[in-house]
GROMACS .gro file of C-alpha atoms in nm:
model
  320
    1MET     CA    1 -15.151  -4.563  15.341
    2ARG     CA    2 -15.379  -4.745  15.097
    3TYR     CA    3 -15.157  -5.052  15.141
    4LEU     CA    4 -15.221  -5.051  15.517
    5MET     CA    5 -15.594  -4.994  15.463
    6ARG     CA    6 -15.609  -5.295  15.234
    7ARG     CA    7 -15.423  -5.506  15.486
    8PHE     CA    8 -15.653  -5.384  15.762
    9LEU     CA    9 -15.963  -5.476  15.560
   10HIS     CA   10 -15.813  -5.818  15.489
   11ALA     CA   11 -15.758  -5.863  15.862
   12VAL     CA   12 -16.119  -5.770  15.939
   13LEU     CA   13 -16.247  -6.018  15.679
   14LEU     CA   14 -16.018  -6.287  15.820
   15LEU     CA   15 -16.151  -6.228  16.172
   16ALA     CA   16 -16.509  -6.242  16.045
   17GLY     CA   17 -16.440  -6.568  15.863
   18ALA     CA   18 -16.267  -6.715  16.170
   19SER     CA   19 -16.567  -6.627  16.388
   20VAL     CA   20 -16.811  -6.792  16.144
   21LEU     CA   21 -16.603  -7.109  16.116
   22ALA     CA   22 -16.540  -7.130  16.491
   23PHE     CA   23 -16.911  -7.084  16.565
   24LEU     CA   24 -17.009  -7.339  16.300
   25PHE     CA   25 -16.760  -7.609  16.397
   26THR     CA   26 -16.825  -7.581  16.771
   27ALA     CA   27 -17.200  -7.588  16.713
   28LEU     CA   28 -17.177  -7.895  16.486
   29ALA     CA   29 -16.950  -8.087  16.727
   30PRO     CA   30 -17.131  -8.379  16.895
   31GLY     CA   31 -17.265  -8.301  17.241
   32ASN     CA   32 -17.287  -7.976  17.431
   33TYR     CA   33 -17.266  -7.840  17.783
   34PHE     CA   34 -17.626  -7.934  17.863
   35ASP     CA   35 -17.587  -8.300  17.765
   36GLU     CA   36 -17.376  -8.367  18.073
   37MET     CA   37 -17.623  -8.179  18.292
   38ARG     CA   38 -17.898  -8.409  18.162
   39LEU     CA   39 -17.718  -8.703  18.326
   40ASN     CA   40 -17.754  -8.539  18.667
   41PRO     CA   41 -18.078  -8.670  18.827
   42GLN     CA   42 -18.099  -8.360  19.048
   43ILE     CA   43 -18.152  -8.135  18.743
   44SER     CA   44 -18.504  -8.152  18.601
   45SER     CA   45 -18.592  -8.132  18.232
   46GLY     CA   46 -18.773  -7.803  18.301
   47THR     CA   47 -18.454  -7.652  18.442
   48LEU     CA   48 -18.260  -7.769  18.135
   49SER     CA   49 -18.519  -7.616  17.903
   50ALA     CA   50 -18.502  -7.287  18.092
   51LEU     CA   51 -18.122  -7.283  18.071
   52LYS     CA   52 -18.129  -7.354  17.699
   53ALA     CA   53 -18.377  -7.071  17.648
   54HIS     CA   54 -18.161  -6.840  17.862
   55TYR     CA   55 -17.858  -6.908  17.643
   56ASP     CA   56 -18.065  -6.906  17.318
   57PHE     CA   57 -17.998  -7.275  17.251
   58ASP     CA   58 -18.363  -7.320  17.161
   59LYS     CA   59 -18.312  -7.098  16.854
   60PRO     CA   60 -18.169  -7.187  16.509
   61LEU     CA   61 -17.793  -7.167  16.454
   62GLY     CA   62 -17.811  -6.848  16.244
   63ILE     CA   63 -18.011  -6.666  16.510
   64ARG     CA   64 -17.764  -6.777  16.778
   65TYR     CA   65 -17.478  -6.637  16.570
   66LEU     CA   66 -17.654  -6.301  16.535
   67VAL     CA   67 -17.718  -6.292  16.910
   68TRP     CA   68 -17.350  -6.367  16.967
   69LEU     CA   69 -17.251  -6.085  16.729
   70LYS     CA   70 -17.471  -5.848  16.930
   71SER     CA   71 -17.297  -5.966  17.246
   72LEU     CA   72 -16.959  -5.915  17.076
   73ALA     CA   73 -17.057  -5.558  16.986
   74HIS     CA   74 -17.126  -5.497  17.357
   75GLY     CA   75 -16.781  -5.633  17.449
   76GLU     CA   76 -16.910  -5.953  17.611
   77MET     CA   77 -16.827  -6.223  17.348
   78GLY     CA   78 -17.115  -6.437  17.471
   79TYR     CA   79 -17.165  -6.597  17.813
   80SER     CA   80 -16.973  -6.880  17.971
   81PHE     CA   81 -17.194  -7.171  18.078
   82ALA     CA   82 -16.953  -7.288  18.346
   83TYR     CA   83 -16.882  -6.944  18.499
   84ASN     CA   84 -17.220  -6.779  18.421
   85SER     CA   85 -17.028  -6.469  18.324
   86PRO     CA   86 -16.944  -6.275  18.007
   87VAL     CA   87 -16.656  -6.438  17.823
   88ALA     CA   88 -16.453  -6.122  17.754
   89PRO     CA   89 -16.351  -6.050  18.119
   90LEU     CA   90 -16.259  -6.416  18.167
   91LEU     CA   91 -16.037  -6.414  17.860
   92ALA     CA   92 -15.884  -6.070  17.924
   93VAL     CA   93 -15.669  -6.173  18.222
   94ARG     CA   94 -15.553  -6.495  18.061
   95ALA     CA   95 -15.487  -6.324  17.727
   96ARG     CA   96 -15.265  -6.071  17.906
   97ASN     CA   97 -15.060  -6.356  18.054
   98THR     CA   98 -15.032  -6.529  17.715
   99LEU     CA   99 -14.933  -6.203  17.547
  100LEU     CA  100 -14.664  -6.141  17.809
  101LEU     CA  101 -14.519  -6.487  17.749
  102THR     CA  102 -14.536  -6.456  17.370
  103LEU     CA  103 -14.378  -6.109  17.351
  104ALA     CA  104 -14.095  -6.203  17.589
  105SER     CA  105 -14.027  -6.521  17.390
  106THR     CA  106 -14.035  -6.334  17.057
  107LEU     CA  107 -13.789  -6.067  17.172
  108LEU     CA  108 -13.549  -6.321  17.323
  109ALA     CA  109 -13.575  -6.563  17.027
  110TRP     CA  110 -13.489  -6.292  16.775
  111SER     CA  111 -13.214  -6.150  16.998
  112ILE     CA  112 -13.047  -6.491  16.984
  113ALA     CA  113 -13.133  -6.588  16.625
  114LEU     CA  114 -13.010  -6.269  16.457
  115PRO     CA  115 -12.646  -6.284  16.573
  116LEU     CA  116 -12.635  -6.663  16.533
  117GLY     CA  117 -12.773  -6.645  16.178
  118VAL     CA  118 -12.541  -6.360  16.077
  119TRP     CA  119 -12.243  -6.535  16.235
  120SER     CA  120 -12.329  -6.858  16.053
  121ALA     CA  121 -12.364  -6.671  15.720
  122GLU     CA  122 -12.033  -6.492  15.776
  123TYR     CA  123 -11.846  -6.819  15.833
  124SER     CA  124 -12.043  -7.024  15.580
  125GLY     CA  125 -11.892  -7.369  15.530
  126ARG     CA  126 -11.658  -7.342  15.832
  127TRP     CA  127 -11.685  -7.520  16.165
  128VAL     CA  128 -11.890  -7.235  16.319
  129ASP     CA  129 -12.152  -7.270  16.048
  130ARG     CA  130 -12.155  -7.648  16.083
  131VAL     CA  131 -12.205  -7.626  16.461
  132VAL     CA  132 -12.491  -7.376  16.430
  133THR     CA  133 -12.668  -7.566  16.151
  134GLY     CA  134 -12.614  -7.898  16.330
  135ALA     CA  135 -12.763  -7.767  16.655
  136SER     CA  136 -13.056  -7.622  16.460
  137ALA     CA  137 -13.115  -7.957  16.291
  138VAL     CA  138 -13.116  -8.137  16.627
  139LEU     CA  139 -13.368  -7.891  16.774
  140LEU     CA  140 -13.578  -7.913  16.458
  141VAL     CA  141 -13.640  -8.287  16.492
  142ILE     CA  142 -13.734  -8.270  16.861
  143PRO     CA  143 -14.114  -8.227  16.902
  144ASP     CA  144 -14.215  -7.923  17.104
  145ILE     CA  145 -14.396  -8.135  17.360
  146ALA     CA  146 -14.092  -8.359  17.410
  147LEU     CA  147 -13.868  -8.054  17.449
  148GLY     CA  148 -14.109  -7.901  17.699
  149LEU     CA  149 -14.145  -8.217  17.904
  150GLY     CA  150 -13.767  -8.268  17.904
  151LEU     CA  151 -13.698  -7.917  18.036
  152LEU     CA  152 -13.981  -7.956  18.287
  153MET     CA  153 -13.829  -8.279  18.421
  154LEU     CA  154 -13.489  -8.107  18.441
  155ALA     CA  155 -13.641  -7.822  18.641
  156VAL     CA  156 -13.817  -8.067  18.875
  157HIS     CA  157 -13.501  -8.269  18.944
  158THR     CA  158 -13.266  -7.972  18.983
  159ARG     CA  159 -13.517  -7.738  19.151
  160TRP     CA  160 -13.344  -7.446  18.982
  161LEU     CA  161 -13.669  -7.296  18.856
  162PRO     CA  162 -14.036  -7.299  18.959
  163THR     CA  163 -14.230  -7.563  18.765
  164GLY     CA  164 -14.581  -7.421  18.767
  165GLY     CA  165 -14.791  -7.110  18.796
  166MET     CA  166 -14.702  -6.748  18.742
  167VAL     CA  167 -14.620  -6.632  19.095
  168SER     CA  168 -14.522  -6.792  19.423
  169VAL     CA  169 -14.764  -6.841  19.710
  170GLY     CA  170 -14.764  -6.532  19.932
  171SER     CA  171 -14.595  -6.313  19.670
  172GLU     CA  172 -14.854  -6.041  19.734
  173GLY     CA  173 -14.656  -5.938  20.039
  174PHE     CA  174 -14.325  -5.908  19.852
  175ALA     CA  175 -14.164  -5.577  19.762
  176PHE     CA  176 -14.195  -5.466  19.399
  177ALA     CA  177 -13.845  -5.583  19.303
  178ALA     CA  178 -13.902  -5.920  19.469
  179ARG     CA  179 -14.238  -5.964  19.292
  180LEU     CA  180 -14.076  -5.879  18.959
  181TRP     CA  181 -13.794  -6.128  19.016
  182ASP     CA  182 -14.048  -6.393  19.120
  183LEU     CA  183 -14.240  -6.335  18.794
  184VAL     CA  184 -13.919  -6.358  18.589
  185ARG     CA  185 -13.822  -6.687  18.757
  186HIS     CA  186 -14.163  -6.837  18.677
  187MET     CA  187 -14.135  -6.715  18.316
  188LEU     CA  188 -13.790  -6.863  18.254
  189LEU     CA  189 -13.904  -7.222  18.195
  190PRO     CA  190 -14.190  -7.158  17.946
  191VAL     CA  191 -13.987  -6.886  17.771
  192ALA     CA  192 -13.688  -7.122  17.738
  193ILE     CA  193 -13.911  -7.390  17.580
  194LEU     CA  194 -14.060  -7.143  17.330
  195VAL     CA  195 -13.724  -6.987  17.242
  196LEU     CA  196 -13.553  -7.322  17.182
  197SER     CA  197 -13.842  -7.447  16.968
  198ALA     CA  198 -13.831  -7.130  16.755
  199GLN     CA  199 -13.455  -7.115  16.704
  200PRO     CA  200 -13.415  -7.364  16.413
  201LEU     CA  201 -13.661  -7.181  16.187
  202LEU     CA  202 -13.535  -6.832  16.274
  203VAL     CA  203 -13.162  -6.910  16.253
  204ARG     CA  204 -13.195  -7.090  15.919
  205HIS     CA  205 -13.396  -6.805  15.763
  206VAL     CA  206 -13.161  -6.536  15.895
  207ARG     CA  207 -12.859  -6.729  15.767
  208SER     CA  208 -13.019  -6.783  15.425
  209ALA     CA  209 -13.131  -6.420  15.385
  210VAL     CA  210 -12.795  -6.274  15.493
  211ARG     CA  211 -12.600  -6.523  15.282
  212GLU     CA  212 -12.806  -6.432  14.976
  213ALA     CA  213 -12.748  -6.061  15.044
  214LEU     CA  214 -12.373  -6.114  15.076
  215GLU     CA  215 -12.363  -6.267  14.728
  216GLU     CA  216 -12.522  -5.962  14.564
  217GLY     CA  217 -12.305  -5.757  14.330
  218PHE     CA  218 -12.324  -5.435  14.532
  219MET     CA  219 -12.196  -5.622  14.839
  220ARG     CA  220 -11.898  -5.753  14.647
  221ALA     CA  221 -11.828  -5.402  14.517
  222ALA     CA  222 -11.850  -5.258  14.869
  223GLU     CA  223 -11.610  -5.524  14.997
  224ALA     CA  224 -11.370  -5.448  14.710
  225HIS     CA  225 -11.370  -5.083  14.818
  226GLY     CA  226 -11.229  -5.187  15.155
  227ILE     CA  227 -11.539  -5.152  15.375
  228PRO     CA  228 -11.479  -5.364  15.688
  229ARG     CA  229 -11.647  -5.703  15.690
  230ARG     CA  230 -11.837  -5.644  16.015
  231ARG     CA  231 -11.976  -5.318  15.887
  232LEU     CA  232 -12.083  -5.490  15.566
  233LEU     CA  233 -12.267  -5.755  15.763
  234TRP     CA  234 -12.455  -5.542  16.015
  235ARG     CA  235 -12.512  -5.222  15.819
  236TYR     CA  236 -12.561  -5.338  15.460
  237ALA     CA  237 -12.622  -5.714  15.435
  238LEU     CA  238 -12.871  -5.723  15.721
  239ARG     CA  239 -13.055  -5.423  15.581
  240ALA     CA  240 -13.070  -5.584  15.235
  241ALA     CA  241 -13.211  -5.900  15.397
  242ALA     CA  242 -13.466  -5.704  15.602
  243ASN     CA  243 -13.778  -5.772  15.391
  244PRO     CA  244 -13.799  -6.152  15.429
  245LEU     CA  245 -13.692  -6.126  15.792
  246ILE     CA  246 -13.965  -5.872  15.872
  247SER     CA  247 -14.220  -6.101  15.709
  248LEU     CA  248 -14.080  -6.387  15.915
  249LEU     CA  249 -14.125  -6.176  16.229
  250GLY     CA  250 -14.502  -6.163  16.175
  251PHE     CA  251 -14.511  -6.538  16.113
  252SER     CA  252 -14.297  -6.611  16.420
  253ILE     CA  253 -14.534  -6.418  16.647
  254GLY     CA  254 -14.819  -6.640  16.532
  255ALA     CA  255 -14.607  -6.955  16.562
  256LEU     CA  256 -14.492  -6.866  16.913
  257LEU     CA  257 -14.849  -6.782  17.012
  258SER     CA  258 -14.981  -7.119  16.897
  259GLY     CA  259 -14.685  -7.291  17.062
  260SER     CA  260 -14.739  -7.100  17.385
  261LEU     CA  261 -15.087  -7.253  17.426
  262LEU     CA  262 -14.929  -7.601  17.451
  263VAL     CA  263 -14.641  -7.480  17.668
  264GLU     CA  264 -14.885  -7.311  17.907
  265VAL     CA  265 -15.060  -7.643  17.962
  266ILE     CA  266 -14.727  -7.822  18.024
  267THR     CA  267 -14.592  -7.560  18.266
  268SER     CA  268 -14.929  -7.463  18.424
  269TRP     CA  269 -14.889  -7.103  18.309
  270PRO     CA  270 -15.227  -6.928  18.369
  271GLY     CA  271 -15.284  -6.818  18.010
  272LEU     CA  272 -15.525  -6.902  17.731
  273GLY     CA  273 -15.396  -7.258  17.685
  274PRO     CA  274 -15.519  -7.422  18.008
  275PHE     CA  275 -15.836  -7.212  18.004
  276LEU     CA  276 -15.925  -7.319  17.649
  277LEU     CA  277 -15.847  -7.683  17.730
  278GLU     CA  278 -16.088  -7.672  18.025
  279ALA     CA  279 -16.352  -7.503  17.808
  280ILE     CA  280 -16.316  -7.767  17.534
  281LEU     CA  281 -16.348  -8.053  17.783
  282ALA     CA  282 -16.651  -7.886  17.944
  283ARG     CA  283 -16.799  -7.794  17.601
  284ASP     CA  284 -16.820  -7.431  17.709
  285LEU     CA  285 -16.906  -7.311  17.359
  286PHE     CA  286 -16.863  -6.935  17.381
  287VAL     CA  287 -16.535  -6.955  17.571
  288VAL     CA  288 -16.393  -7.175  17.294
  289ILE     CA  289 -16.517  -6.935  17.025
  290GLY     CA  290 -16.377  -6.635  17.215
  291GLY     CA  291 -16.041  -6.805  17.259
  292VAL     CA  292 -16.017  -6.894  16.889
  293LEU     CA  293 -16.114  -6.540  16.789
  294LEU     CA  294 -15.861  -6.388  17.029
  295SER     CA  295 -15.584  -6.616  16.905
  296THR     CA  296 -15.671  -6.518  16.546
  297LEU     CA  297 -15.662  -6.152  16.647
  298PHE     CA  298 -15.310  -6.194  16.790
  299LEU     CA  299 -15.197  -6.368  16.472
  300VAL     CA  300 -15.347  -6.095  16.252
  301ALA     CA  301 -15.194  -5.824  16.473
  302GLY     CA  302 -14.849  -5.983  16.439
  303ASN     CA  303 -14.876  -5.985  16.060
  304PHE     CA  304 -15.011  -5.630  16.055
  305ILE     CA  305 -14.711  -5.515  16.261
  306ALA     CA  306 -14.486  -5.686  16.005
  307ASP     CA  307 -14.669  -5.501  15.724
  308VAL     CA  308 -14.616  -5.167  15.899
  309LEU     CA  309 -14.245  -5.242  15.944
  310LEU     CA  310 -14.216  -5.344  15.578
  311LEU     CA  311 -14.379  -5.019  15.474
  312TRP     CA  312 -14.135  -4.825  15.693
  313ALA     CA  313 -13.825  -5.020  15.583
  314ASP     CA  314 -13.881  -5.047  15.208
  315PRO     CA  315 -13.939  -4.728  15.007
  316ARG     CA  316 -14.042  -4.939  14.705
  317ILE     CA  317 -14.357  -5.049  14.887
  318ARG     CA  318 -14.435  -4.689  14.979
  319ALA     CA  319 -14.388  -4.587  14.614
  320GLU     CA  320 -14.629  -4.855  14.496
   0.00000   0.00000   0.00000
C-alpha cells in the first residue's frame, strides 16, 4: 500500500510540474490571442484593455497562475478566449473521444502483439520468427504520419471505410445497433493506424521477454519433466515475463495517446488532437494548458495502472 501511495504522490508532483511548465512556456511564447485582435480596426484599444483585465492578462505571471489554480480547483481549468467558456467542459467531450480511441487501440494492439511475440519466441531462428521480425522492422522504419496518410489514401480510393469524423450524417435517427456499427466503422481507420504503429515495439519486447524466460533454468527443468511446450509458453514463460510486459503496458498507453493526437488530425477524429491544434494556432492559452495537463494525466494514469498490476502480479513487490 505504501508503494502505491508513493507512486500516487509522484504522480501528483508530476502533474504539478507539468502545469507549471505548460503555463510558463505558453506564457513566454511570442504573441497571444489579443495580438491578432489588435489588428482588427473594429476593436478599440479600450475593448482590448477590458478583455485583458477580464482574463487577468493585466496581472503578473505568478498571479495569473494562482488565478488559474483557483479556477482548476473549481473544475473550470481557466476560460477559453475563443469560446468564452470554461475549458473543462470543452475538453471533456473531446477527451472522452480520445480515450475511446486510445483504449480500443491498446486492447487490440496487445491482443495481436502477445500471440505474435510468443509465437516468434517459440520458433526463434526459424522462418516464422524471421517473418515476424522482418515485418516489425519494416513497420518500425515507416513514420507514423506516412503510415497514416497511406492508409487514409487507401480508404479514400477503395471507399471501404469512412475517412473522417466519428459518426455519419443523420446517424441520430439510426437504431442502437446501427449507431454502434457506424461508430465502429469510423473507428477502424484511426485504430488500424495506431495498432500498426505500435506493433514493432510491442512484438519485439514480448518476444525478448518470453525468449529470456524460456532460457531460465526452471523452464528447462519443467520441459525435461515432460510438461507440454504450449503449456510452458502460456502458463509459465509468459507469467515469468510478466513484469517487463506490465511496465511496457503503461508506456504503451502513453505512446498510443501521444500518437492518437496526430492520427486524430489526419483522420478528422473529434478528439483532443484537432482541438489542441486549433487552440495552438489561435493562441488560446488556457485550452492549450488544459490539453497538456489532461494528456499528462492520461499518461500518469496509464503508468499507475501498470504499477497496480505489478503489485498484484509480483509478490516480491508486495513483500518489499
